[in-house]
Every structure is written in C-alpha cells, then in structure tokens.
Amino acid sequence: MVSRVDRGALADWFWTIDRFFLGIFILLLGIGFMLSFAASPAVATRIGLEPFHFVKRHAAFLIPAIAVMIGISFLTPRQVRRTAVIILVVSLAMMLFALFFGVEVKGSRRWVNLASLSIQPSEFMKPAFVVVCAWLFAEHARQPEIPGNLFAIILFGIVASLLVAQPDLGQTILTSAVWAGMFFMAGMPWLWIFVLGGMGVGGLFSAYYVFPHVALRIDKFLTGEGDTFQVDTAREAIVRGDWFGVGPGEGIVKRIIPDAHTDFIFSVAAEEFGIIFCMALVFIFAVLVLRGLSHAYREKNDFNRFAVAGLVLQIGIQSIINVGVNLQLLPAKGMTLPLISYGGSSMIAICVTAGFILALTRHRPEKRMQERSLFRVTHGIPAE
C-alpha cells in the first residue's frame, strides 16, 4: 500500500488518479478478455487455426495496452498535448501512406504492415485528434484573436478527407460527431451549426450515391432485402439468449458469423450470458460517459473540459454504433466495441484514449491553488 506521506511519483499518481475511472477501464478490459474465451476459439477453428490463437493474441495485446494506459496517465496536461500532437502527425502520415502502399482488405486501404504487425493508423488518430482539437478550441476561447476554431476546422477537413479516401465512412461519422460535439461545447455560433449540419446531411447523401457498398448497406437496413445474414443471425442470437443466456460455451452464433470476436461480440455475450449481462455492460459504458461529462462540466480549465468530454464521447458513440448494429437498429458497419472486442490496434488505441482521460482527470490541488491565486490577482481580490 502506498502511504499518503510518500512524495514519490508513484505515490503522487496513486493518490491523484481517478480510481473510479481506472476501475471501469480495468473492468471492461477484463470482461473483454473473458468474452474472448467465449467468442474466438470457434472463429479460430473455423479458419484452420489453433483454438486459442485469438485468446493468446488478445492476452498478448492486453499487457502493452494496460502499460500504455498507465504510462500515459502519469502525464501532465501539457505533456498530453505534446504527446497527442506527435501521435496525430505520425498517424496522419501513416494514413496517407496506407492509401498508396497499405494492405487492401474488403476494398479499403486502412492497414499498414510493420514487421509482423498490422496497424490501423486511424485508430490512433482518433484520441490524438480529439486532444489537439480541444487544445485549439481552448486557445480560441482564451484568446479570441487566435484562430483556433479555424485551425480545428481545417484539421477536421484533413482527417475526414483521409478517412473517406480509405474509405471508412463509419470512422468518418464517429469522428465528425465527436468533433461537432466539442465544437458545440466550445460555443459554436448558430450559423456554423446550420452550415455544418447541412454539410453533414449532404455528405451522407453523397456517400449513398458515390459509394456502392454504403448504398447497399443502407438499402438492406431499410428494406430488409439482400444478404442480411450476419445482422439477422446476430439478432437471433440475442433473442435466443433470453434474460440469462444459454450458458458459457453453449452459443452457436460464434460458429457461424466470421466477425464474432470483433464486430459481433455483443451478440455472443447476449446469447451465452443473457440480456441482463448485456444491460449491465451497457450500463457500465453509460456510467463511464456520464462521469466524464460530469467531470467536464465541473472543470474550470477549457482544454481539460473539451478534451475529457470529447474522449468519453468518442468511447460512448463508438459503443452505441457497435451495439446498434448488433441490435439491427443501425446499418451494418464494422466497428469494434471499445475495450471489449478483439483487435490489437483498436485495443491499444482505446487504451491511449483511456490514458488521456486518466491523465486529464487527475486531482491536482496545487494547480487549482495557482489558478485561484491568479484569479484573485487578476480581479484585485485580496489574499485570504
């Protein structure tokens, strides 16, 4: 146990970290590892691999992911900004590289092979993009003569263009929604709300007519015609699980759906552990988002407020998309369930997001005292 009188870096981290947030992140990672035992052996066997191939890889990625999360949580807000800038620049460069030299999977170029690892740069771009935009919005709020909002708009245009070029419309929608939410919190003028809202609607219509696979998925969702095997099977598995599930290892959806351990792991959980278990899982994500927004509401520092809100929104909206697809409430879209689904890039990247949240929500009483002293000096209030 770390003593309160200890003034080392570890003790300072232990007594200033938001242990509720840390507990939620560790809990979700643990649930994800448990579900990998339920979902992935059948997938591995079906494609000719050793049954626990994906379980072992999940465990192998879990260790560096937790290390990344804990390591980033030691950073100060200034170090978080600098780290985010570096990650963003590298990620954008790799996304551009992937368009020309990346691995093509199902018609999209999103992956870059480094040695024996396949990396999806857009996953690492997302948390860094949120932090950098939060910094730009905060700088404009602090000094209106700084064109922070304009730079954030330009940066969003670059990111959205690269995502559309891959193409990855799901990540484009996710990134756009989070960015718009942060811009709204930063005091977006009504004119911009109408302009950007119109552009968003126009972009969706354009995607429908420009990308055949987008039109096909939307048509399937609206009409129920065509190949809807995966989403129909996922929904049937949820219904079959009823309230308490058919039991660990007894589900059949994981033997049928190719992406049972990634995009449709929620359906596997519902079939084997029941609807109540899935309701509890959704509740955990809801608590995570609401606690983050509550912290952002109380935060006095604009950068911390915008960044924490944007990061928890990113986790929340991605969770909604994944669960919505499994419940057939949204058109089919390959998107992992944060901290739960199998995937090296997505797991480590979401732990970068978690690390940023932990770093920005740490209790820093000395900083608050400095801010109060500066406030008194600025407004001519005598010291206590």
PDB file of C-alpha atoms in Angstrom, residues 32-194:
ATOM      1  CA  GLY A  32     -13.287  -8.308 -22.976  1.00  0.00           C
ATOM      2  CA  PHE A  33     -10.665 -10.919 -22.139  1.00  0.00           C
ATOM      3  CA  MET A  34     -13.339 -13.185 -20.642  1.00  0.00           C
ATOM      4  CA  LEU A  35     -15.513 -12.847 -23.746  1.00  0.00           C
ATOM      5  CA  SER A  36     -12.544 -13.682 -25.970  1.00  0.00           C
ATOM      6  CA  PHE A  37     -12.657 -17.201 -24.451  1.00  0.00           C
ATOM      7  CA  ALA A  38     -16.323 -17.419 -25.408  1.00  0.00           C
ATOM      8  CA  ALA A  39     -16.170 -15.957 -28.919  1.00  0.00           C
ATOM      9  CA  SER A  40     -12.777 -16.553 -30.506  1.00  0.00           C
ATOM     10  CA  PRO A  41     -11.999 -20.334 -30.273  1.00  0.00           C
ATOM     11  CA  ALA A  42     -14.806 -21.204 -32.683  1.00  0.00           C
ATOM     12  CA  VAL A  43     -13.648 -18.494 -35.107  1.00  0.00           C
ATOM     13  CA  ALA A  44     -10.038 -19.727 -34.970  1.00  0.00           C
ATOM     14  CA  THR A  45     -11.065 -23.348 -35.524  1.00  0.00           C
ATOM     15  CA  ARG A  46     -13.249 -22.428 -38.479  1.00  0.00           C
ATOM     16  CA  ILE A  47     -10.341 -20.760 -40.320  1.00  0.00           C
ATOM     17  CA  GLY A  48      -7.886 -23.540 -39.509  1.00  0.00           C
ATOM     18  CA  LEU A  49      -6.004 -22.008 -36.573  1.00  0.00           C
ATOM     19  CA  GLU A  50      -5.253 -23.391 -33.120  1.00  0.00           C
ATOM     20  CA  PRO A  51      -8.425 -22.932 -30.987  1.00  0.00           C
ATOM     21  CA  PHE A  52      -6.906 -20.442 -28.551  1.00  0.00           C
ATOM     22  CA  HIS A  53      -4.976 -18.475 -31.190  1.00  0.00           C
ATOM     23  CA  PHE A  54      -7.022 -15.292 -30.772  1.00  0.00           C
ATOM     24  CA  VAL A  55      -7.226 -15.698 -26.992  1.00  0.00           C
ATOM     25  CA  LYS A  56      -3.436 -15.777 -26.766  1.00  0.00           C
ATOM     26  CA  ARG A  57      -3.105 -12.778 -29.077  1.00  0.00           C
ATOM     27  CA  HIS A  58      -5.731 -10.919 -27.064  1.00  0.00           C
ATOM     28  CA  ALA A  59      -3.722 -11.571 -23.900  1.00  0.00           C
ATOM     29  CA  ALA A  60      -0.521 -10.530 -25.657  1.00  0.00           C
ATOM     30  CA  PHE A  61      -2.061  -7.203 -26.709  1.00  0.00           C
ATOM     31  CA  LEU A  62      -3.670  -6.711 -23.301  1.00  0.00           C
ATOM     32  CA  ILE A  63      -0.339  -6.363 -21.487  1.00  0.00           C
ATOM     33  CA  PRO A  64       1.110  -3.493 -23.613  1.00  0.00           C
ATOM     34  CA  ALA A  65      -2.350  -1.875 -23.787  1.00  0.00           C
ATOM     35  CA  ILE A  66      -2.570  -1.624 -19.985  1.00  0.00           C
ATOM     36  CA  ALA A  67       1.052  -0.455 -19.834  1.00  0.00           C
ATOM     37  CA  VAL A  68       0.276   2.303 -22.364  1.00  0.00           C
ATOM     38  CA  MET A  69      -2.810   3.374 -20.405  1.00  0.00           C
ATOM     39  CA  ILE A  70      -0.958   3.544 -17.080  1.00  0.00           C
ATOM     40  CA  GLY A  71       2.084   5.217 -18.631  1.00  0.00           C
ATOM     41  CA  ILE A  72       0.059   7.968 -20.301  1.00  0.00           C
ATOM     42  CA  SER A  73      -1.910   8.569 -17.092  1.00  0.00           C
ATOM     43  CA  PHE A  74       1.319   9.878 -15.487  1.00  0.00           C
ATOM     44  CA  LEU A  75       1.472  12.789 -17.964  1.00  0.00           C
ATOM     45  CA  THR A  76       0.603  16.395 -17.173  1.00  0.00           C
ATOM     46  CA  PRO A  77      -1.941  18.213 -19.383  1.00  0.00           C
ATOM     47  CA  ARG A  78       0.918  19.930 -21.238  1.00  0.00           C
ATOM     48  CA  GLN A  79       2.605  16.573 -21.865  1.00  0.00           C
ATOM     49  CA  VAL A  80      -0.743  15.153 -23.001  1.00  0.00           C
ATOM     50  CA  ARG A  81      -0.991  17.903 -25.637  1.00  0.00           C
ATOM     51  CA  ARG A  82       2.549  17.292 -26.871  1.00  0.00           C
ATOM     52  CA  THR A  83       2.040  13.532 -26.980  1.00  0.00           C
ATOM     53  CA  ALA A  84      -1.224  13.967 -28.883  1.00  0.00           C
ATOM     54  CA  VAL A  85       0.438  16.204 -31.478  1.00  0.00           C
ATOM     55  CA  ILE A  86       3.161  13.610 -32.094  1.00  0.00           C
ATOM     56  CA  ILE A  87       0.651  10.741 -32.345  1.00  0.00           C
ATOM     57  CA  LEU A  88      -1.582  12.773 -34.674  1.00  0.00           C
ATOM     58  CA  VAL A  89       1.231  13.730 -37.055  1.00  0.00           C
ATOM     59  CA  VAL A  90       2.535  10.152 -37.232  1.00  0.00           C
ATOM     60  CA  SER A  91      -0.982   8.714 -37.644  1.00  0.00           C
ATOM     61  CA  LEU A  92      -1.912  11.096 -40.459  1.00  0.00           C
ATOM     62  CA  ALA A  93       1.347  10.310 -42.256  1.00  0.00           C
ATOM     63  CA  MET A  94       0.678   6.575 -41.922  1.00  0.00           C
ATOM     64  CA  MET A  95      -2.928   7.015 -43.118  1.00  0.00           C
ATOM     65  CA  LEU A  96      -1.617   8.783 -46.215  1.00  0.00           C
ATOM     66  CA  PHE A  97       0.968   6.031 -46.691  1.00  0.00           C
ATOM     67  CA  ALA A  98      -1.761   3.374 -46.364  1.00  0.00           C
ATOM     68  CA  LEU A  99      -3.702   4.879 -49.279  1.00  0.00           C
ATOM     69  CA  PHE A 100      -0.839   4.060 -51.654  1.00  0.00           C
ATOM     70  CA  PHE A 101       1.090   1.211 -50.049  1.00  0.00           C
ATOM     71  CA  GLY A 102      -1.249  -0.210 -47.413  1.00  0.00           C
ATOM     72  CA  VAL A 103      -2.915  -3.602 -47.280  1.00  0.00           C
ATOM     73  CA  GLU A 104      -6.271  -3.716 -49.061  1.00  0.00           C
ATOM     74  CA  VAL A 105      -8.974  -5.517 -47.083  1.00  0.00           C
ATOM     75  CA  LYS A 106     -12.529  -5.755 -48.455  1.00  0.00           C
ATOM     76  CA  GLY A 107     -11.891  -2.855 -50.830  1.00  0.00           C
ATOM     77  CA  SER A 108     -10.452  -0.486 -48.195  1.00  0.00           C
ATOM     78  CA  ARG A 109      -6.861   0.540 -47.545  1.00  0.00           C
ATOM     79  CA  ARG A 110      -6.700   1.129 -43.792  1.00  0.00           C
ATOM     80  CA  TRP A 111      -3.824  -1.083 -42.684  1.00  0.00           C
ATOM     81  CA  VAL A 112      -0.059  -0.722 -42.696  1.00  0.00           C
ATOM     82  CA  ASN A 113       2.238  -3.706 -42.170  1.00  0.00           C
ATOM     83  CA  LEU A 114       5.205  -3.087 -39.876  1.00  0.00           C
ATOM     84  CA  ALA A 115       7.370  -6.167 -39.465  1.00  0.00           C
ATOM     85  CA  SER A 116       4.867  -8.868 -38.450  1.00  0.00           C
ATOM     86  CA  LEU A 117       2.241  -6.440 -37.157  1.00  0.00           C
ATOM     87  CA  SER A 118      -0.714  -4.910 -38.997  1.00  0.00           C
ATOM     88  CA  ILE A 119      -1.525  -1.435 -37.718  1.00  0.00           C
ATOM     89  CA  GLN A 120      -4.639   0.627 -38.402  1.00  0.00           C
ATOM     90  CA  PRO A 121      -3.385   4.235 -38.069  1.00  0.00           C
ATOM     91  CA  SER A 122      -6.879   5.746 -37.934  1.00  0.00           C
ATOM     92  CA  GLU A 123      -7.470   4.078 -34.559  1.00  0.00           C
ATOM     93  CA  PHE A 124      -4.545   6.003 -33.044  1.00  0.00           C
ATOM     94  CA  MET A 125      -5.534   9.164 -34.871  1.00  0.00           C
ATOM     95  CA  LYS A 126      -8.903   9.405 -33.093  1.00  0.00           C
ATOM     96  CA  PRO A 127      -7.823  10.172 -29.477  1.00  0.00           C
ATOM     97  CA  ALA A 128      -4.966  12.403 -30.657  1.00  0.00           C
ATOM     98  CA  PHE A 129      -7.346  14.322 -32.938  1.00  0.00           C
ATOM     99  CA  VAL A 130      -9.743  14.914 -30.036  1.00  0.00           C
ATOM    100  CA  VAL A 131      -6.987  16.252 -27.757  1.00  0.00           C
ATOM    101  CA  VAL A 132      -5.465  18.536 -30.405  1.00  0.00           C
ATOM    102  CA  CYS A 133      -8.870  19.961 -31.368  1.00  0.00           C
ATOM    103  CA  ALA A 134      -9.670  20.505 -27.674  1.00  0.00           C
ATOM    104  CA  TRP A 135      -6.429  22.486 -27.402  1.00  0.00           C
ATOM    105  CA  LEU A 136      -7.322  24.601 -30.473  1.00  0.00           C
ATOM    106  CA  PHE A 137     -10.846  25.292 -29.192  1.00  0.00           C
ATOM    107  CA  ALA A 138      -9.470  26.184 -25.739  1.00  0.00           C
ATOM    108  CA  GLU A 139      -6.860  28.568 -27.178  1.00  0.00           C
ATOM    109  CA  HIS A 140      -9.543  30.386 -29.153  1.00  0.00           C
ATOM    110  CA  ALA A 141     -11.736  30.637 -26.045  1.00  0.00           C
ATOM    111  CA  ARG A 142      -8.785  32.022 -24.048  1.00  0.00           C
ATOM    112  CA  GLN A 143      -7.626  34.471 -26.717  1.00  0.00           C
ATOM    113  CA  PRO A 144     -10.249  35.092 -29.443  1.00  0.00           C
ATOM    114  CA  GLU A 145      -7.626  36.643 -31.706  1.00  0.00           C
ATOM    115  CA  ILE A 146      -6.036  33.175 -32.063  1.00  0.00           C
ATOM    116  CA  PRO A 147      -7.794  31.388 -34.982  1.00  0.00           C
ATOM    117  CA  GLY A 148      -8.058  28.130 -33.054  1.00  0.00           C
ATOM    118  CA  ASN A 149     -11.545  27.324 -34.355  1.00  0.00           C
ATOM    119  CA  LEU A 150     -10.403  27.848 -37.947  1.00  0.00           C
ATOM    120  CA  PHE A 151      -7.412  25.566 -37.454  1.00  0.00           C
ATOM    121  CA  ALA A 152      -9.696  22.932 -35.891  1.00  0.00           C
ATOM    122  CA  ILE A 153     -11.977  23.122 -38.943  1.00  0.00           C
ATOM    123  CA  ILE A 154      -9.004  22.730 -41.300  1.00  0.00           C
ATOM    124  CA  LEU A 155      -7.685  19.792 -39.282  1.00  0.00           C
ATOM    125  CA  PHE A 156     -11.110  18.152 -39.336  1.00  0.00           C
ATOM    126  CA  GLY A 157     -11.238  18.568 -43.114  1.00  0.00           C
ATOM    127  CA  ILE A 158      -7.851  16.829 -43.475  1.00  0.00           C
ATOM    128  CA  VAL A 159      -8.845  13.945 -41.201  1.00  0.00           C
ATOM    129  CA  ALA A 160     -12.266  13.478 -42.819  1.00  0.00           C
ATOM    130  CA  SER A 161     -10.734  13.514 -46.308  1.00  0.00           C
ATOM    131  CA  LEU A 162      -8.236  10.786 -45.408  1.00  0.00           C
ATOM    132  CA  LEU A 163     -10.960   8.638 -43.809  1.00  0.00           C
ATOM    133  CA  VAL A 164     -13.262   9.000 -46.822  1.00  0.00           C
ATOM    134  CA  ALA A 165     -10.389   8.175 -49.181  1.00  0.00           C
ATOM    135  CA  GLN A 166      -9.753   4.814 -47.457  1.00  0.00           C
ATOM    136  CA  PRO A 167     -12.868   4.604 -47.490  1.00  0.00           C
ATOM    137  CA  ASP A 168     -14.058   4.306 -43.879  1.00  0.00           C
ATOM    138  CA  LEU A 169     -17.428   6.014 -43.576  1.00  0.00           C
ATOM    139  CA  GLY A 170     -18.108   4.648 -40.081  1.00  0.00           C
ATOM    140  CA  GLN A 171     -14.992   6.243 -38.614  1.00  0.00           C
ATOM    141  CA  THR A 172     -15.786   9.426 -40.554  1.00  0.00           C
ATOM    142  CA  ILE A 173     -19.223   9.637 -38.944  1.00  0.00           C
ATOM    143  CA  LEU A 174     -17.791   8.855 -35.498  1.00  0.00           C
ATOM    144  CA  THR A 175     -15.030  11.460 -35.792  1.00  0.00           C
ATOM    145  CA  SER A 176     -17.466  14.053 -37.183  1.00  0.00           C
ATOM    146  CA  ALA A 177     -19.944  13.518 -34.344  1.00  0.00           C
ATOM    147  CA  VAL A 178     -17.274  13.856 -31.650  1.00  0.00           C
ATOM    148  CA  TRP A 179     -15.740  16.927 -33.301  1.00  0.00           C
ATOM    149  CA  ALA A 180     -19.161  18.579 -33.679  1.00  0.00           C
ATOM    150  CA  GLY A 181     -19.940  17.887 -30.016  1.00  0.00           C
ATOM    151  CA  MET A 182     -16.692  19.531 -28.914  1.00  0.00           C
ATOM    152  CA  PHE A 183     -17.260  22.498 -31.220  1.00  0.00           C
ATOM    153  CA  PHE A 184     -20.755  22.917 -29.749  1.00  0.00           C
ATOM    154  CA  MET A 185     -19.342  22.898 -26.191  1.00  0.00           C
ATOM    155  CA  ALA A 186     -16.739  25.459 -27.267  1.00  0.00           C
ATOM    156  CA  GLY A 187     -19.507  27.900 -28.191  1.00  0.00           C
ATOM    157  CA  MET A 188     -20.252  27.142 -31.831  1.00  0.00           C
ATOM    158  CA  PRO A 189     -22.220  30.029 -33.406  1.00  0.00           C
ATOM    159  CA  TRP A 190     -25.689  29.166 -34.695  1.00  0.00           C
ATOM    160  CA  LEU A 191     -24.587  29.955 -38.239  1.00  0.00           C
ATOM    161  CA  TRP A 192     -21.908  27.275 -38.019  1.00  0.00           C
ATOM    162  CA  ILE A 193     -24.428  24.824 -36.567  1.00  0.00           C
ATOM    163  CA  PHE A 194     -26.663  25.186 -39.613  1.00  0.00           C
TER     164      PHE A 194
END
